[in-house]
XYZ file of C-alpha atoms in Angstrom:
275
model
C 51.698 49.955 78.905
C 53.876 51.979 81.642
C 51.917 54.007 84.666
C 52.647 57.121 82.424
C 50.964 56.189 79.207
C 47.754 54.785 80.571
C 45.086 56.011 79.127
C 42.633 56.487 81.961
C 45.168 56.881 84.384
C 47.728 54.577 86.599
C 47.717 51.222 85.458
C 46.259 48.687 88.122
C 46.047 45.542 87.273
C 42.846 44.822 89.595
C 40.397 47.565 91.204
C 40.410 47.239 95.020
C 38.693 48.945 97.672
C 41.666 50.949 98.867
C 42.052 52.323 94.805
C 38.632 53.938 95.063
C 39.098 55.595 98.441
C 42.598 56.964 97.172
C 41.147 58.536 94.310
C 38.694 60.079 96.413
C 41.934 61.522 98.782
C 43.035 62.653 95.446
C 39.882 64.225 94.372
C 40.086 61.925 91.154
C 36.526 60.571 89.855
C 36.148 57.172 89.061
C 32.841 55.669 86.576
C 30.645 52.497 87.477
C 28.296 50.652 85.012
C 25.764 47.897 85.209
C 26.850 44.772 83.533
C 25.000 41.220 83.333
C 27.449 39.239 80.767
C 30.744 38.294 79.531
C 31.207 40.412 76.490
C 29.279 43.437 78.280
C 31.671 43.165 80.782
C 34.980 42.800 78.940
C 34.025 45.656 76.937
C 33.273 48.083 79.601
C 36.537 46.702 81.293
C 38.716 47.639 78.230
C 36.975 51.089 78.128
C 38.188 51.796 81.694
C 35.340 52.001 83.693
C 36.598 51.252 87.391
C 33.284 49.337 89.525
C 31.056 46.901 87.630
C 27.970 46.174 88.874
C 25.772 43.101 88.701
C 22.732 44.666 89.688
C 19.734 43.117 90.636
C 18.693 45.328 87.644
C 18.639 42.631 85.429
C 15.692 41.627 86.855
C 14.202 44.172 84.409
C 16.363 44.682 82.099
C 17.279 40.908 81.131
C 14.772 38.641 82.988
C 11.843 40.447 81.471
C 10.006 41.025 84.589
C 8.453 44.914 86.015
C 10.821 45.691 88.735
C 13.994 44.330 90.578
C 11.714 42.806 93.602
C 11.336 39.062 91.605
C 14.811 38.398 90.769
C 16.721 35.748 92.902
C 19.730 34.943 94.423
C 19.868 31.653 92.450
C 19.138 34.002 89.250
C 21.783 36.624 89.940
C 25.033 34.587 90.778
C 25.655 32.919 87.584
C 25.251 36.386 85.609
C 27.790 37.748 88.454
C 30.145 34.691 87.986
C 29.686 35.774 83.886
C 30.767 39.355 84.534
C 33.822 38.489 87.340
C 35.777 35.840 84.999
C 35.574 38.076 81.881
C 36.967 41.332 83.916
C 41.178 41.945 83.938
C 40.702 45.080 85.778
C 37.405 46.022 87.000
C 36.286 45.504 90.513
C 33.143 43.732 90.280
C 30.017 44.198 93.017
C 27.801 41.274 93.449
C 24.054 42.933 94.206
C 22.562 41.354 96.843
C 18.493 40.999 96.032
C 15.368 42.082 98.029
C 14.784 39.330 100.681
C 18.334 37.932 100.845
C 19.664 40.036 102.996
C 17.277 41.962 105.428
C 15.620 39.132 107.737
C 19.423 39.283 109.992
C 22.815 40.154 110.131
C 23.847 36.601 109.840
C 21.342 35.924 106.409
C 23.246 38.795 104.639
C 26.352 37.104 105.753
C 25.605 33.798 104.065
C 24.003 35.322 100.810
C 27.122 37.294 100.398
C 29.776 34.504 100.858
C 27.602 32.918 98.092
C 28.189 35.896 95.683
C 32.088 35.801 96.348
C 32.351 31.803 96.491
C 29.988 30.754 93.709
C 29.948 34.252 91.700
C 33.431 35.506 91.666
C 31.963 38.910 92.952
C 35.068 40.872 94.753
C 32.228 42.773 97.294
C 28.591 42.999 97.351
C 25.952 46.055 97.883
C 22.738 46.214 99.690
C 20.304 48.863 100.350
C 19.565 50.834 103.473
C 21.424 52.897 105.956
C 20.794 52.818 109.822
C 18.739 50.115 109.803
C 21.142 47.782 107.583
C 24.221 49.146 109.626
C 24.197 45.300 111.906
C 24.381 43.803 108.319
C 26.968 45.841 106.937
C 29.734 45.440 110.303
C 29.146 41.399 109.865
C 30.077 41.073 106.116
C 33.134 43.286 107.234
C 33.964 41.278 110.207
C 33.512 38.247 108.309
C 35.750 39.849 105.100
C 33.344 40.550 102.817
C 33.757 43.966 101.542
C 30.546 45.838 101.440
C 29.247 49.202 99.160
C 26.372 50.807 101.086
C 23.240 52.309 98.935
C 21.173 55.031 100.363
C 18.698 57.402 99.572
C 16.064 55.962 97.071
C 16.713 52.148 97.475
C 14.403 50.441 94.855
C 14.096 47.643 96.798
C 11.721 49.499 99.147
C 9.857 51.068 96.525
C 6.427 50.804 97.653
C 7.224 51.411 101.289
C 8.973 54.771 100.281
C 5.770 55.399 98.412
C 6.820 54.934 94.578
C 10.060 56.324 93.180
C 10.560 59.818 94.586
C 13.411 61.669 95.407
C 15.005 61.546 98.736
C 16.707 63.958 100.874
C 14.392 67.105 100.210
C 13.772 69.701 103.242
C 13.804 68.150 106.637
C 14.545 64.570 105.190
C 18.228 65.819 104.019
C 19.328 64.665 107.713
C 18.387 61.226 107.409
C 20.812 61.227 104.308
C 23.389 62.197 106.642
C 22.631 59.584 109.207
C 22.552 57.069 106.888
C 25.508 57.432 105.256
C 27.720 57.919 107.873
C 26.260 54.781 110.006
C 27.177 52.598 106.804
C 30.698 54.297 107.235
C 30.544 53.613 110.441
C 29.398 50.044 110.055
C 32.828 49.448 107.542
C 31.033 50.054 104.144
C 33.647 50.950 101.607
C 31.845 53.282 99.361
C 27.976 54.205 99.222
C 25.843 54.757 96.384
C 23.240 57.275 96.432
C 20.173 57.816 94.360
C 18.029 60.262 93.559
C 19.383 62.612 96.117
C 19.307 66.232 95.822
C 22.870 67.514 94.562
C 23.069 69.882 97.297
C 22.494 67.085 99.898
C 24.892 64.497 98.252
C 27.789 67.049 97.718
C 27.684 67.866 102.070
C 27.508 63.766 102.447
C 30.427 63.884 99.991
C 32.362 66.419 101.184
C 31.944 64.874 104.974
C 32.394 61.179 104.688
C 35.589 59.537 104.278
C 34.487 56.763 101.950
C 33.711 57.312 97.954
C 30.221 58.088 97.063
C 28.747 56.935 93.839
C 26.003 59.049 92.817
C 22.843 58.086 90.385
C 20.427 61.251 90.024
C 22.663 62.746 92.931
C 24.723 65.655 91.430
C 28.244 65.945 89.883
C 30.002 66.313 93.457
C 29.778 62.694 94.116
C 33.473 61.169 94.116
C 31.718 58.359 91.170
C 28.759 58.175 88.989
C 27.108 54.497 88.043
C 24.104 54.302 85.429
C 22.275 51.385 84.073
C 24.242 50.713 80.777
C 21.088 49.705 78.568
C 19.856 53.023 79.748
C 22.868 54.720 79.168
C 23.833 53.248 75.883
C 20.074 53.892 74.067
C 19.594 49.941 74.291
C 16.698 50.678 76.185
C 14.243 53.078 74.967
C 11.022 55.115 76.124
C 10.905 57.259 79.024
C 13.923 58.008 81.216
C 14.654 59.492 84.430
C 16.032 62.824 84.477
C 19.165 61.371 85.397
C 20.308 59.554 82.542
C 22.093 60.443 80.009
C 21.867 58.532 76.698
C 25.657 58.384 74.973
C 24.434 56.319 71.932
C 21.394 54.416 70.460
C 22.459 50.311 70.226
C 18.414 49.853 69.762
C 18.337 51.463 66.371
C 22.165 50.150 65.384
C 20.231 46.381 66.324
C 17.472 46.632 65.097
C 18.553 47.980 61.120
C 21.184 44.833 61.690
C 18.356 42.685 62.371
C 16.443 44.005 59.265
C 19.161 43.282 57.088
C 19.790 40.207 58.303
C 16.046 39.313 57.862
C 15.870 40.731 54.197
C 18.813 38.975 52.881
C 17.820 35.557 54.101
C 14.850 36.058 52.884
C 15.794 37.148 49.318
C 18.054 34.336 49.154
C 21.132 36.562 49.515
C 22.570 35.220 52.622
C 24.285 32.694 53.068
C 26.668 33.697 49.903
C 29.319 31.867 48.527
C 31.563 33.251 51.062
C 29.723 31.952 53.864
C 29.507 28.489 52.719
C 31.950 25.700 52.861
């Protein structure tokens, strides 16, 4: 397929770090999904979407357990080395988990080279601003490329007092700071969540590198949601944020019905379906 008749734009054969920040010069949006598997992945690569993320979301949303905080590096690479060798095209962002990263520069150096070596990942992410900016300029130096996430970091729920939006009144500031010392620090792109829209658009507008909003506004140069969230695979209460674009739960769940009523009826297997 030529450049020209692309249907979600210029064909690339792989997403790099320089792609995003030229669509941002060009004022072109690019889309980022969680993804924990092969098929997941290679369907959401076909689709288009640009950044893939192995997010330490699967903590909750495939390991079963109440928040991201249990889920370990040991857990998380071989679902990132799933996602990376069943990709053509999207870029693919290792998440680093809560503990593997923030002791010193030099941990979240090591954790990281795992992610590339023994996950495939082409970059990682970790959470914090200022305070992660020594982590952030020794993956770079040591060529890892790094995406920055700021404002509500999950990671640090319970020290940021539950999940609560960041950036409000005097605290819009400390967006700022953040996000430009990850710039600053050689991030590539920063993810922000739960940010006022107002707030994310002036971080936006100001910083050089893409921003990748979640519950921060349409002015962010990307947008990344949790795809079982997204896709209805998930159900129960939401955050404002999300928007639900179909409902997989119900589509499963009336397959596994039928499935369940036939066998039991004697119905399947059918002639067809035996040799």
């Amino acid at each position: 397929m030529s450049e020209e008749t692309a249907p979600y734009g210029p064909t690339i054969k792989r997403i790099r770090t320089h792609h995003l920040r030229e669509m941002k010069e060009r004022g072109e949006r690019f889309s980022m999904l969680t993804s924990y598997d092969q098929l997941t992945a290679q369907i959401f690569d076909e689709a288009g979407i640009e950044v893939l993320l192995v997010g330490d979301s699967a903590s909750n949303n495939v390991l079963g357990n109440a928040t991201s905080l249990p889920i370990t590096v040991d857990e998380l690479i071989p679902l990132t080395r799933a996602v990376s060798g069943a990709v053509e095209r999207a870029m693919v962002v290792g998440d680093l988990p809560f503990g593997s990263y923030q002791a010193s520069p030099e941990q979240g150096y090591l954790t990281a080279v795992r992610f590339m070596k023994e996950g495939g990942a082409h970059c990682v992410k970790l959470e914090g601003g200022v305070e992660m900016a020594p982590q952030i300029e020794r993956m770079t130096r040591g060529g890892i490329p790094v995406m920055a996430h700021i404002g509500f970091t999950p990671q640090s729920e319970h020290a940021l007092g539950g999940y609560r939006v960041q950036g409000r009144g005097d605290t819009a500031e400390r967006v700022l700071r953040d996000a430009e010392a990850v710039q600053e620090a050689g991030a590539f792109a920063v993810v922000m969540e739960m940010v006022p829209g107002d707030v994310a658009a002036q971080v936006t507008q100001k910083l050089q590198i893409p921003t990748i909003g979640i519950g921060a506004g349409k002015e962010c140069d990307g947008q990344v949601l949790v795809w079982q969230d997204a896709f209805g695979l998930r159900t129960g209460r939401m955050p404002r944020f999300v928007k639900q674009y179909a409902d997989l739960r119900s589509v499963l769940l009336d397959a596994a019905k039928s499935y369940d009523t036939e066998v039991k009826a004697g119905e399947f297997p059918g002639p067809e379906h035996t040799f």
